[in-house]
CSV table of C-alpha atoms and ligand atoms in Angstrom, one decimal:
chain,number,residue,atom,x,y,z
D,1,MET,CA,-45.6,109.4,156.3
D,2,THR,CA,-48.3,111.7,155.2
D,3,THR,CA,-49.3,113.5,158.4
D,4,ARG,CA,-50.3,117.1,158.1
D,5,GLN,CA,-47.3,119.4,158.2
D,6,GLU,CA,-47.5,122.8,160.0
D,7,VAL,CA,-44.5,124.7,158.7
D,8,LYS,CA,-44.4,127.2,161.5
D,9,THR,CA,-41.9,127.9,164.3
D,10,ARG,CA,-42.9,127.5,168.0
D,11,SER,CA,-43.8,131.2,168.0
D,12,GLY,CA,-46.1,130.7,165.0
D,13,ASP,CA,-43.8,132.2,162.3
D,14,ARG,CA,-43.9,130.9,158.8
D,15,ILE,CA,-40.7,130.2,157.0
D,16,ALA,CA,-40.1,133.2,154.8
D,17,ILE,CA,-38.1,133.1,151.6
D,18,VAL,CA,-36.7,136.6,151.8
D,19,ALA,CA,-34.9,136.5,148.4
D,20,GLY,CA,-33.7,134.2,145.7
D,21,LEU,CA,-31.0,134.9,143.1
D,22,ARG,CA,-29.1,132.9,140.5
D,23,THR,CA,-26.4,133.3,138.0
D,24,PRO,CA,-27.4,133.1,134.4
D,25,PHE,CA,-27.4,129.4,133.3
D,26,ALA,CA,-24.8,128.8,130.6
D,27,ARG,CA,-24.4,125.8,128.3
D,28,GLN,CA,-21.4,123.6,129.0
D,29,ALA,CA,-18.0,125.1,128.0
D,30,THR,CA,-19.5,128.5,127.1
D,31,ALA,CA,-19.7,131.6,129.3
D,32,PHE,CA,-18.6,129.9,132.5
D,33,HIS,CA,-15.9,127.7,131.0
D,34,GLY,CA,-13.1,127.5,133.5
D,35,VAL,CA,-15.3,128.8,136.4
D,36,SER,CA,-15.9,126.2,139.1
D,37,ALA,CA,-19.2,125.5,140.9
D,38,LEU,CA,-17.6,126.9,144.0
D,39,ASP,CA,-16.7,130.1,142.2
D,40,MET,CA,-20.3,130.5,140.8
D,41,GLY,CA,-21.7,129.7,144.3
D,42,LYS,CA,-19.4,132.5,145.8
D,43,MET,CA,-20.6,134.9,143.1
D,44,VAL,CA,-24.3,134.4,143.8
D,45,VAL,CA,-24.0,134.4,147.6
D,46,ALA,CA,-21.8,137.5,147.7
D,47,GLU,CA,-24.1,139.3,145.3
D,48,MET,CA,-27.2,138.3,147.3
D,49,LEU,CA,-25.7,139.6,150.6
D,50,SER,CA,-24.9,142.9,149.0
D,51,ARG,CA,-28.0,143.3,146.9
D,52,TYR,CA,-30.3,142.6,149.9
D,53,ASP,CA,-28.0,144.5,152.3
D,54,LEU,CA,-27.9,141.5,154.7
D,55,ASN,CA,-25.2,141.8,157.3
D,56,PRO,CA,-23.1,138.6,157.1
D,57,LYS,CA,-22.9,138.5,160.8
D,58,LEU,CA,-26.6,137.8,161.0
D,59,VAL,CA,-26.2,134.6,158.9
D,60,ASP,CA,-26.2,131.6,161.2
D,61,GLN,CA,-25.9,129.0,158.6
D,62,VAL,CA,-25.2,128.2,155.0
D,63,VAL,CA,-26.3,124.9,153.5
D,64,TYR,CA,-25.2,124.4,150.0
D,65,GLY,CA,-24.7,121.6,147.5
D,66,GLN,CA,-23.2,120.4,144.3
D,67,VAL,CA,-23.9,117.2,142.4
D,68,ILE,CA,-20.5,116.8,140.7
D,69,GLN,CA,-18.3,117.0,143.7
D,70,MET,CA,-15.0,118.9,143.6
D,71,PRO,CA,-12.5,116.6,145.5
D,72,LYS,CA,-10.4,119.7,146.4
D,73,ALA,CA,-13.3,121.4,148.2
D,74,PRO,CA,-15.8,118.8,149.4
D,75,ASN,CA,-17.6,121.2,151.7
D,76,ILE,CA,-18.7,123.8,149.2
D,77,ALA,CA,-20.9,125.6,151.7
D,78,ARG,CA,-18.0,126.3,154.1
D,79,GLU,CA,-15.8,127.4,151.2
D,80,ILE,CA,-18.5,129.9,150.2
D,81,VAL,CA,-18.5,131.3,153.7
D,82,LEU,CA,-14.7,131.6,153.8
D,83,GLY,CA,-14.5,132.8,150.2
D,84,THR,CA,-17.0,135.6,150.4
D,85,GLY,CA,-15.7,137.5,153.4
D,86,MET,CA,-18.7,136.3,155.4
D,87,ASN,CA,-18.4,136.0,159.2
D,88,VAL,CA,-16.0,133.1,159.8
D,89,HIS,CA,-18.3,131.9,162.6
D,90,THR,CA,-21.1,131.2,160.2
D,91,ASP,CA,-21.8,127.4,160.3
D,92,ALA,CA,-21.8,125.7,156.9
D,93,TYR,CA,-22.3,122.2,155.6
D,94,SER,CA,-23.0,120.6,152.2
D,95,VAL,CA,-25.7,118.3,151.0
D,96,THR,CA,-26.5,116.4,147.9
D,97,ARG,CA,-29.8,115.0,146.6
D,98,ALA,CA,-28.7,114.8,143.0
D,99,CYS,CA,-30.9,117.1,140.8
D,100,ALA,CA,-33.0,118.1,143.8
D,101,THR,CA,-30.1,119.3,145.8
D,102,SER,CA,-31.2,122.9,146.4
D,103,PHE,CA,-34.6,121.6,147.5
D,104,GLN,CA,-32.7,119.7,150.1
D,105,SER,CA,-30.5,122.6,151.2
D,106,THR,CA,-33.7,124.8,151.5
D,107,VAL,CA,-35.4,122.2,153.6
D,108,ASN,CA,-32.4,121.8,155.8
D,109,VAL,CA,-32.3,125.5,156.6
D,110,ALA,CA,-36.1,125.6,157.0
D,111,GLU,CA,-35.9,122.6,159.5
D,112,SER,CA,-33.2,124.4,161.5
D,113,ILE,CA,-35.3,127.5,161.7
D,114,LEU,CA,-38.3,125.4,162.8
D,115,ALA,CA,-36.1,123.7,165.4
D,116,GLY,CA,-35.0,127.1,166.6
D,117,THR,CA,-31.3,126.5,166.1
D,118,VAL,CA,-31.0,128.9,163.2
D,119,GLU,CA,-32.6,132.3,162.6
D,120,VAL,CA,-31.1,133.4,159.3
D,121,GLY,CA,-29.9,130.9,156.8
D,122,ILE,CA,-28.7,130.7,153.2
D,123,ALA,CA,-29.5,127.7,151.0
D,124,GLY,CA,-28.6,126.8,147.4
D,125,GLY,CA,-26.6,124.8,145.0
D,126,ALA,CA,-24.2,125.1,142.1
D,127,ASP,CA,-22.8,122.8,139.4
D,128,SER,CA,-20.4,123.1,136.6
D,129,SER,CA,-20.3,120.8,133.7
D,130,SER,CA,-17.3,122.6,132.4
D,131,VAL,CA,-14.9,122.3,135.3
D,132,LEU,CA,-15.1,118.6,136.0
D,133,PRO,CA,-13.3,116.3,138.4
D,134,ILE,CA,-11.8,114.2,135.6
D,135,THR,CA,-10.3,111.2,137.3
D,136,VAL,CA,-8.2,108.2,136.4
D,137,SER,CA,-9.1,104.5,135.9
D,138,THR,CA,-9.4,102.3,139.0
D,139,LYS,CA,-6.3,100.3,138.0
D,140,LEU,CA,-4.2,103.5,137.6
D,141,ALA,CA,-5.5,104.9,140.9
D,142,ARG,CA,-4.6,101.6,142.7
D,143,ALA,CA,-1.2,101.7,141.1
D,144,LEU,CA,-0.6,105.3,142.2
D,145,VAL,CA,-1.4,104.3,145.8
D,146,ASP,CA,0.9,101.3,145.5
D,147,LEU,CA,3.7,103.5,144.2
D,148,THR,CA,3.7,105.5,147.4
D,149,LYS,CA,4.5,102.2,149.2
D,150,ALA,CA,7.1,100.9,146.8
D,151,ARG,CA,10.6,100.8,148.2
D,152,THR,CA,12.8,99.9,145.3
D,153,LEU,CA,13.0,100.8,141.6
D,154,GLY,CA,12.2,97.2,140.9
D,155,ASP,CA,8.9,97.4,142.9
D,156,ARG,CA,8.0,100.5,141.0
D,157,LEU,CA,8.6,99.0,137.6
D,158,LYS,CA,6.5,96.0,138.6
D,159,ILE,CA,3.6,98.3,139.4
D,160,PHE,CA,3.9,100.1,136.0
D,161,ARG,CA,4.0,96.8,134.2
D,162,ARG,CA,0.5,96.0,135.6
D,163,LEU,CA,-0.9,98.9,133.5
D,164,GLY,CA,-2.1,98.8,129.9
D,165,LEU,CA,-2.5,101.9,127.6
D,166,ARG,CA,-6.2,101.9,128.3
D,167,ASP,CA,-5.7,102.3,132.0
D,168,LEU,CA,-4.0,105.6,131.4
D,169,ALA,CA,-7.0,107.3,129.8
D,170,PRO,CA,-8.8,110.0,131.8
D,171,VAL,CA,-12.2,109.2,133.2
D,172,PRO,CA,-14.9,112.0,133.1
D,173,PRO,CA,-17.9,111.8,135.5
D,174,ALA,CA,-20.8,109.9,134.0
D,175,VAL,CA,-24.4,111.2,133.9
D,176,ALA,CA,-25.5,107.7,134.8
D,177,GLU,CA,-26.8,105.8,137.8
D,178,TYR,CA,-24.0,104.3,139.9
D,179,SER,CA,-25.9,101.1,140.8
D,180,THR,CA,-27.3,100.3,137.3
D,181,GLY,CA,-25.0,102.1,134.9
D,182,ILE,CA,-28.1,103.3,133.0
D,183,SER,CA,-27.7,107.0,131.9
D,184,MET,CA,-30.4,109.6,132.6
D,185,GLY,CA,-31.0,109.8,128.9
D,186,GLN,CA,-31.5,106.1,128.6
D,187,THR,CA,-34.0,106.3,131.4
D,188,ALA,CA,-35.8,109.0,129.5
D,189,GLU,CA,-36.0,106.8,126.5
D,190,GLN,CA,-37.3,103.9,128.6
D,191,MET,CA,-40.0,106.2,130.0
D,192,ALA,CA,-41.0,107.5,126.6
D,193,LYS,CA,-41.4,104.0,125.3
D,194,THR,CA,-43.2,102.6,128.4
D,195,HIS,CA,-45.6,105.5,128.6
D,196,GLY,CA,-46.2,106.0,124.9
D,197,ILE,CA,-44.7,109.5,124.8
D,198,SER,CA,-44.3,110.5,121.1
D,199,ARG,CA,-41.4,112.3,119.6
D,200,ALA,CA,-43.8,115.0,118.4
D,201,ASP,CA,-45.1,115.6,121.9
D,202,GLN,CA,-41.6,115.8,123.3
D,203,ASP,CA,-40.5,118.3,120.6
D,204,ALA,CA,-43.7,120.3,121.2
D,205,MET,CA,-42.8,120.6,124.8
D,206,ALA,CA,-39.3,121.8,124.0
D,207,VAL,CA,-40.7,124.4,121.6
D,208,ARG,CA,-43.1,125.6,124.3
D,209,SER,CA,-40.4,125.7,126.9
D,210,HIS,CA,-38.1,127.9,124.8
D,211,GLN,CA,-40.8,130.2,123.6
D,212,LEU,CA,-42.1,130.9,127.2
D,213,ALA,CA,-38.6,131.3,128.5
D,214,ALA,CA,-37.7,133.7,125.7
D,215,GLU,CA,-41.0,135.7,126.3
D,216,SER,CA,-40.2,135.9,130.1
D,217,TRP,CA,-36.8,137.4,129.4
D,218,LYS,CA,-38.2,139.8,126.9
D,219,ALA,CA,-40.9,140.9,129.3
D,220,GLY,CA,-38.2,141.6,131.9
D,221,ASN,CA,-39.6,139.0,134.3
D,222,LEU,CA,-36.3,137.4,135.0
D,223,ALA,CA,-34.1,140.4,135.4
D,224,ALA,CA,-34.6,140.7,139.2
D,225,GLU,CA,-33.7,137.1,140.0
D,226,VAL,CA,-30.7,136.6,137.6
D,227,MET,CA,-27.5,138.5,138.3
D,228,THR,CA,-24.9,139.6,135.8
D,229,CYS,CA,-21.6,137.7,136.3
D,230,HIS,CA,-18.2,139.0,135.4
D,231,VAL,CA,-16.3,136.0,134.5
D,232,PRO,CA,-12.7,135.5,135.6
D,233,PRO,CA,-10.3,136.7,134.3
D,234,TYR,CA,-12.9,139.6,134.0
D,235,LYS,CA,-12.7,140.2,130.3
D,236,SER,CA,-16.2,139.0,129.7
D,237,PHE,CA,-19.6,138.9,131.4
D,238,ILE,CA,-22.9,137.1,131.1
D,239,SER,CA,-26.2,138.5,132.1
D,240,GLU,CA,-28.8,136.2,130.5
D,241,ASP,CA,-29.2,132.4,130.2
D,242,ASN,CA,-27.6,131.4,126.9
D,243,ASN,CA,-29.4,128.2,126.0
D,244,ILE,CA,-32.8,129.7,125.3
D,245,ARG,CA,-33.7,129.8,121.6
D,246,ALA,CA,-36.2,132.5,120.8
D,247,GLU,CA,-36.6,131.4,117.2
D,248,ILE,CA,-36.9,127.7,117.9
D,249,GLN,CA,-38.5,125.8,115.0
D,250,ALA,CA,-40.4,122.6,115.2
D,251,GLU,CA,-39.3,121.5,111.7
D,252,LYS,CA,-35.6,121.8,112.7
D,253,LEU,CA,-36.2,119.9,115.9
D,254,ALA,CA,-37.9,117.1,114.0
D,255,LYS,CA,-34.8,116.5,112.0
D,256,LEU,CA,-32.5,115.9,115.0
D,257,LYS,CA,-31.3,112.4,115.5
D,258,PRO,CA,-32.1,110.6,118.7
D,259,VAL,CA,-29.1,110.5,121.1
D,260,PHE,CA,-29.6,107.7,123.6
D,261,ASP,CA,-31.2,105.1,121.3
D,262,LYS,CA,-30.0,105.9,117.8
D,263,ARG,CA,-32.2,103.4,116.0
D,264,HIS,CA,-35.5,103.4,117.8
D,265,GLY,CA,-35.3,106.4,120.1
D,266,SER,CA,-37.1,109.7,120.4
D,267,VAL,CA,-34.9,111.6,122.9
D,268,THR,CA,-32.8,114.2,121.2
D,269,ALA,CA,-30.5,117.1,122.1
D,270,ALA,CA,-33.4,119.5,121.9
D,271,ASN,CA,-35.9,117.6,124.0
D,272,SER,CA,-33.2,116.9,126.7
D,273,THR,CA,-31.8,119.5,129.1
D,274,PRO,CA,-28.3,120.4,128.0
D,275,LEU,CA,-25.3,120.1,130.3
D,276,THR,CA,-25.2,123.5,132.0
D,277,ASP,CA,-23.2,125.7,134.4
D,278,GLY,CA,-24.8,127.8,137.1
D,279,ALA,CA,-25.6,128.6,140.7
D,280,SER,CA,-28.6,129.7,142.8
D,281,ALA,CA,-29.2,130.8,146.4
D,282,LEU,CA,-32.0,131.7,148.7
D,283,ILE,CA,-32.2,133.7,152.0
D,284,LEU,CA,-34.5,132.1,154.6
D,285,MET,CA,-35.8,133.5,158.0
D,286,PRO,CA,-38.7,133.2,160.3
D,287,GLU,CA,-41.4,135.7,159.0
D,288,SER,CA,-41.1,138.0,162.1
D,289,LYS,CA,-37.3,138.3,161.7
D,290,ALA,CA,-37.7,139.1,158.0
D,291,LYS,CA,-40.2,141.8,158.8
D,292,ALA,CA,-38.1,143.2,161.7
D,293,LEU,CA,-35.2,143.5,159.3
D,294,GLY,CA,-37.4,145.4,156.9
D,295,TYR,CA,-37.7,142.6,154.2
D,296,GLN,CA,-40.8,141.9,152.2
D,297,PRO,CA,-40.5,138.1,151.7
D,298,ILE,CA,-41.1,136.8,148.2
D,299,GLY,CA,-42.9,133.7,149.5
D,300,TYR,CA,-43.4,131.2,152.3
D,301,ILE,CA,-42.9,127.4,152.5
D,302,ARG,CA,-46.2,125.6,153.1
D,303,SER,CA,-45.0,121.9,152.8
D,304,TRP,CA,-42.5,119.6,151.2
D,305,GLY,CA,-42.2,115.9,150.4
D,306,PHE,CA,-39.3,113.7,149.2
D,307,ALA,CA,-39.9,110.3,147.7
D,308,ALA,CA,-37.6,107.4,146.6
D,309,ILE,CA,-38.4,104.8,144.0
D,310,ASP,CA,-36.8,102.0,142.0
D,311,VAL,CA,-33.8,102.9,139.8
D,312,TRP,CA,-34.3,100.2,137.1
D,313,GLU,CA,-37.5,101.5,135.6
D,314,ASP,CA,-39.2,104.9,135.4
D,315,MET,CA,-36.4,106.2,137.6
D,316,LEU,CA,-37.3,109.9,136.8
D,317,MET,CA,-40.9,109.5,138.0
D,318,GLY,CA,-40.1,111.2,141.4
D,319,PRO,CA,-42.6,114.1,141.0
D,320,SER,CA,-45.5,111.7,140.8
D,321,TYR,CA,-44.5,110.2,144.1
D,322,ALA,CA,-43.3,113.4,146.0
D,323,THR,CA,-46.2,115.7,144.9
D,324,PRO,CA,-49.0,113.8,146.7
D,325,LEU,CA,-46.9,113.8,149.8
D,326,ALA,CA,-46.5,117.6,149.7
D,327,LEU,CA,-50.1,118.1,148.8
D,328,ASP,CA,-51.4,115.9,151.7
D,329,ARG,CA,-49.0,117.6,154.1
D,330,ALA,CA,-50.4,121.0,153.1
D,331,GLY,CA,-54.0,119.7,153.2
D,332,MET,CA,-54.5,120.5,149.6
D,333,THR,CA,-55.3,118.9,146.2
D,334,LEU,CA,-53.7,119.7,142.9
D,335,ALA,CA,-56.8,121.8,142.0
D,336,ASP,CA,-56.0,124.3,144.8
D,337,LEU,CA,-52.7,125.3,143.1
D,338,ASP,CA,-52.4,128.4,141.0
D,339,LEU,CA,-49.1,127.3,139.3
D,340,ILE,CA,-47.0,124.2,138.9
D,341,GLU,CA,-43.3,124.2,138.1
D,342,MET,CA,-41.9,120.8,137.2
D,343,HIS,CA,-38.3,120.3,136.4
D,344,GLU,CA,-38.0,119.3,132.7
D,345,ALA,CA,-35.0,116.9,132.8
D,346,PHE,CA,-36.2,115.5,129.5
D,347,ALA,CA,-39.5,116.3,127.8
D,348,ALA,CA,-40.3,112.5,127.9
D,349,GLN,CA,-39.8,112.4,131.7
D,350,ALA,CA,-42.0,115.5,132.3
D,351,LEU,CA,-44.7,114.2,130.0
D,352,ALA,CA,-44.6,110.7,131.5
D,353,ASN,CA,-45.0,112.3,135.0
D,354,MET,CA,-47.9,114.5,133.7
D,355,LYS,CA,-49.6,111.3,132.4
D,356,MET,CA,-49.1,109.6,135.8
D,357,PHE,CA,-50.6,112.6,137.6
D,358,GLU,CA,-53.9,112.0,135.8
D,359,SER,CA,-53.8,108.2,136.0
D,360,ARG,CA,-56.1,106.6,138.5
D,361,LYS,CA,-54.4,103.2,137.7
D,362,PHE,CA,-51.1,104.7,138.7
D,363,ALA,CA,-52.6,106.1,141.9
D,364,GLU,CA,-54.1,102.8,142.9
D,365,GLU,CA,-51.2,100.6,142.0
D,366,LYS,CA,-48.2,102.7,142.9
D,367,LEU,CA,-49.4,105.2,145.4
D,368,GLY,CA,-52.1,103.1,147.1
D,369,ARG,CA,-54.6,105.9,146.6
D,370,SER,CA,-58.1,105.7,145.2
D,371,ASP,CA,-57.9,108.9,143.2
D,372,ALA,CA,-55.4,110.2,140.7
D,373,ILE,CA,-53.3,113.2,141.7
D,374,GLY,CA,-55.1,115.3,139.1
D,375,GLU,CA,-54.9,116.6,135.6
D,376,ILE,CA,-52.4,119.4,135.0
D,377,ASP,CA,-53.9,122.5,133.5
D,378,MET,CA,-51.4,123.7,130.9
D,379,ALA,CA,-52.3,127.3,131.7
D,380,LYS,CA,-50.7,126.7,135.1
D,381,PHE,CA,-47.7,124.6,134.0
D,382,ASN,CA,-44.2,125.9,133.7
D,383,VAL,CA,-45.6,129.2,132.5
D,384,MET,CA,-42.2,130.7,132.1
D,385,GLY,CA,-40.7,127.7,130.3
D,386,GLY,CA,-38.6,125.0,132.0
D,387,SER,CA,-35.2,123.3,132.2
D,388,LEU,CA,-35.3,122.3,128.6
D,389,ALA,CA,-34.8,126.0,127.8
D,390,TYR,CA,-33.0,127.4,130.8
D,391,GLY,CA,-30.7,124.3,131.2
D,392,HIS,CA,-30.0,122.4,134.3
D,393,PRO,CA,-27.0,123.0,136.4
D,394,PHE,CA,-28.0,120.0,138.6
D,395,ALA,CA,-27.7,121.4,142.2
D,396,ALA,CA,-28.9,124.9,141.2
D,397,THR,CA,-32.2,124.0,139.5
D,398,GLY,CA,-34.3,123.8,142.7
D,399,GLY,CA,-33.3,127.3,143.7
D,400,ARG,CA,-34.3,128.5,140.2
D,401,LEU,CA,-37.7,126.8,140.5
D,402,ILE,CA,-38.5,128.1,143.9
D,403,THR,CA,-37.5,131.7,143.2
D,404,GLN,CA,-39.2,131.8,139.8
D,405,MET,CA,-42.4,130.3,141.3
D,406,CYS,CA,-42.5,132.9,144.1
D,407,ASN,CA,-41.8,135.9,141.7
D,408,GLU,CA,-44.3,134.7,139.1
D,409,LEU,CA,-47.0,134.1,141.8
D,410,LYS,CA,-46.4,137.6,143.0
D,411,ARG,CA,-46.8,139.1,139.6
D,412,ARG,CA,-50.2,137.3,139.4
D,413,GLY,CA,-51.3,138.7,142.7
D,414,GLY,CA,-50.3,135.8,144.9
D,415,GLY,CA,-51.5,132.3,145.4
D,416,LEU,CA,-50.2,128.7,145.8
D,417,GLY,CA,-47.6,127.0,143.8
D,418,LEU,CA,-46.0,123.5,143.5
D,419,THR,CA,-42.4,123.1,142.5
D,420,THR,CA,-41.3,119.5,141.9
D,421,ALA,CA,-38.3,117.7,140.4
D,422,CYS,CA,-37.1,114.2,139.7
D,423,ALA,CA,-33.5,113.3,140.7
D,424,ALA,CA,-31.0,110.5,140.1
D,425,GLY,CA,-31.2,107.6,142.5
D,426,GLY,CA,-35.0,107.4,141.9
D,427,LEU,CA,-35.5,110.4,144.1
D,428,GLY,CA,-38.2,113.0,143.9
D,429,ALA,CA,-38.8,116.4,145.5
D,430,ALA,CA,-41.9,118.6,145.9
D,431,MET,CA,-42.4,121.8,147.7
D,432,ILE,CA,-45.6,123.9,148.0
D,433,LEU,CA,-45.1,127.7,148.3
D,434,GLU,CA,-47.5,130.4,149.1
D,435,VAL,CA,-47.2,134.0,148.1
D,436,GLU,CA,-49.3,137.0,149.3
I,1,ACO,C1,-32.9,114.4,137.2
I,1,ACO,C2,-32.3,114.9,136.0
I,1,ACO,O1,-32.4,116.1,135.8
I,1,ACO,S1,-31.7,113.9,134.9
I,1,ACO,C3,-31.0,114.9,133.6
I,1,ACO,C4,-29.6,115.0,133.8
I,1,ACO,N1,-29.0,115.7,132.6
I,1,ACO,C5,-28.6,115.0,131.6
I,1,ACO,O2,-28.6,113.8,131.6
I,1,ACO,C6,-28.0,115.8,130.4
I,1,ACO,C7,-28.6,115.3,129.2
I,1,ACO,N2,-28.1,116.0,128.0
I,1,ACO,C8,-26.9,115.6,127.4
I,1,ACO,O3,-26.3,114.7,127.8
I,1,ACO,C9,-26.5,116.4,126.2
I,1,ACO,O4,-27.1,117.7,126.2
I,1,ACO,C10,-27.0,115.6,124.9
I,1,ACO,C11,-26.2,114.3,124.8
I,1,ACO,C12,-28.4,115.3,124.9
I,1,ACO,C13,-26.7,116.5,123.7
I,1,ACO,O5,-25.4,116.8,123.7
I,1,ACO,P1,-24.7,117.4,122.4
I,1,ACO,O6,-24.8,116.4,121.3
I,1,ACO,O7,-23.4,117.9,122.8
I,1,ACO,O8,-25.7,118.6,122.0
I,1,ACO,P2,-25.4,119.8,121.1
I,1,ACO,O9,-25.6,121.0,121.8
I,1,ACO,O10,-24.2,119.7,120.3
I,1,ACO,O11,-26.7,119.7,120.1
I,1,ACO,C14,-26.7,118.7,119.1
I,1,ACO,C15,-27.4,119.3,117.9
I,1,ACO,O12,-28.7,119.6,118.2
I,1,ACO,C16,-29.0,121.0,118.0
I,1,ACO,N3,-30.0,121.4,119.0
I,1,ACO,C17,-29.9,121.3,120.3
I,1,ACO,N4,-30.9,121.9,120.9
I,1,ACO,C18,-31.7,122.4,119.9
I,1,ACO,C19,-32.9,123.1,119.9
I,1,ACO,N5,-33.5,123.4,121.1
I,1,ACO,N6,-33.4,123.5,118.7
I,1,ACO,C20,-32.7,123.2,117.6
I,1,ACO,N7,-31.6,122.5,117.6
I,1,ACO,C21,-31.1,122.1,118.7
I,1,ACO,C22,-27.7,121.7,118.1
I,1,ACO,O13,-27.7,122.9,117.4
I,1,ACO,C23,-26.8,120.7,117.5
I,1,ACO,O14,-26.9,120.8,116.1
I,1,ACO,P3,-25.6,120.7,115.2
I,1,ACO,O15,-25.0,119.4,115.4
I,1,ACO,O16,-26.1,121.0,113.8
I,1,ACO,O17,-24.7,121.8,115.7
C-alpha cells in the first residue's frame, strides 16, 4: 500500500529521535570475543540512559532484536531491561527482520508512540558473530530427546547406535537462506553476474567506503555516536571500529581471491561486509515530550517502507523495492533527498541496487511504475562510508545508519535523508528522516 503517511501523533507531534548510540563495531573474534549480543546491548542501553540523563522510570518500552538468537535469552529486550537496572515495569519485547532488525524495532516504537500507548521508548539491535549458538546435528538432537525417555540401559545403547561420527560434529549457524540454502555471498555473486557488476567496480566501492569511514573518524564525526566499551573481564577496551582500513590499496584488493565462486566469481573478503560484533540503540519520543524534557532531537521520522521479494534471485534487492514505498509515503522523490545511506552488505549488492534505482525497465517490470526511482548522486551517497568498512553486526546496522544519517545531516545544516537496507528472506527496509 502506498498511501501517504503522516507520521504524527494525534496531537500533531512528530516522532523525535532524541539520541542514537552504538558500540564500536569489531571484526569477528577480536575486541568483543566472548561478549554476547545481550551484553553489548546492555552496554549501549546503559550508557545511553546515563549519557542522556534519561530517568529509566520514564521509559515505557524497549524493543530490541538480534538476528543470531541466543536460545538462553530469547527475549533480548527484556533481558536488557532486567540487566541494566532499568525500571522492572518497563515493557520489553524482541523483534527480528534479519539485517533490517533495528529498522523494525525503531518502527515498532514509533508506531506505539503514534498509537498513544507509549511515550518514551528505546529501540535497537545487537549481534555477535563471536558468541554463537553452536548447535548439534538434527540426528543427535533427536537422540538426546529420546535419551530422556529411555528407561533401560539397553534402550539407551540402541539410541547411541543410531549415531555416526559425523552426527557428533557441532553445527554453527549459517549465513544462508533457510528456504533455499543459498548463502548471502552466493546471492551477491548471482547479483554481480546478472547485473554486470564488475570486480573493479566492487573493489572501488570498498576502497571508497574505507577511505570515507577513515576520514570520518579522523574528523571526529563519529566520536559522539560511538561509545568506548570496557570489555569483560575489563582488562581491555575498544573505542573505535576496528575493521576500517585507512591505508586500503586497490592493487592489494585486486589480488584477493573470490570467496563464494572461486573459479568465476568476483565477490571477495574485501568487497563483502566482514562478520562483525556490535550493538546500537535509539531513544524515541513525541517531539513535545522530548522538548519538555529539555532534549534537542537529532532527527525526526518522516516515513518508512518495508518490502518483500523472491529469495531465489536478486534476494538482496530490497532497497529498490522499499525505497519507492517510503518516498511515496513521504510525498517525495529521490531528488528531494540531501543524503542517502544504503547498507553495503556486499559491494555487488549495493551497486546492483543503485543500477536498479536508475532503471526505467526495472521500474516498469518490477515496480509497476512508469518512471525509474532515480539516479543516485554519489556526492550524497554513503558519504561517511558504509558497512563494507564499518562492518555489519546484523541487528545493529539499522541503528548505525539512522544515527549516522541524522548526525551528518545536522552537520550539513539539516535536510532530508534516506536510510535503506536489504535483508535476508528477500526483505528490504527504507526510512526517510528529516533533520532541522
Ligand atoms: C543483508 C545482508 O547484510 S547479507 C550480508 C550478511 N553478511 C555476510 O554474509 C558476511 C559475509 N562475509 C563473510 O562471510 C566473510 O567476511 C568472508 C567469507 C567474506 C571473508 O572471511 P575471511 O576469509 O575470514 O576473511 P579475512 O578477514 O580472513 O580476509 C581474507 C583476506 O582478505 C584480506 N582482506 C579483507 N578485507 C580486506 C581489505 N578491505 N583490504 C585488503 N585486504 C583485505 C585479509 O587481510 C585476508 O588476507 P590474508 O589471508 O592475507 O590475511
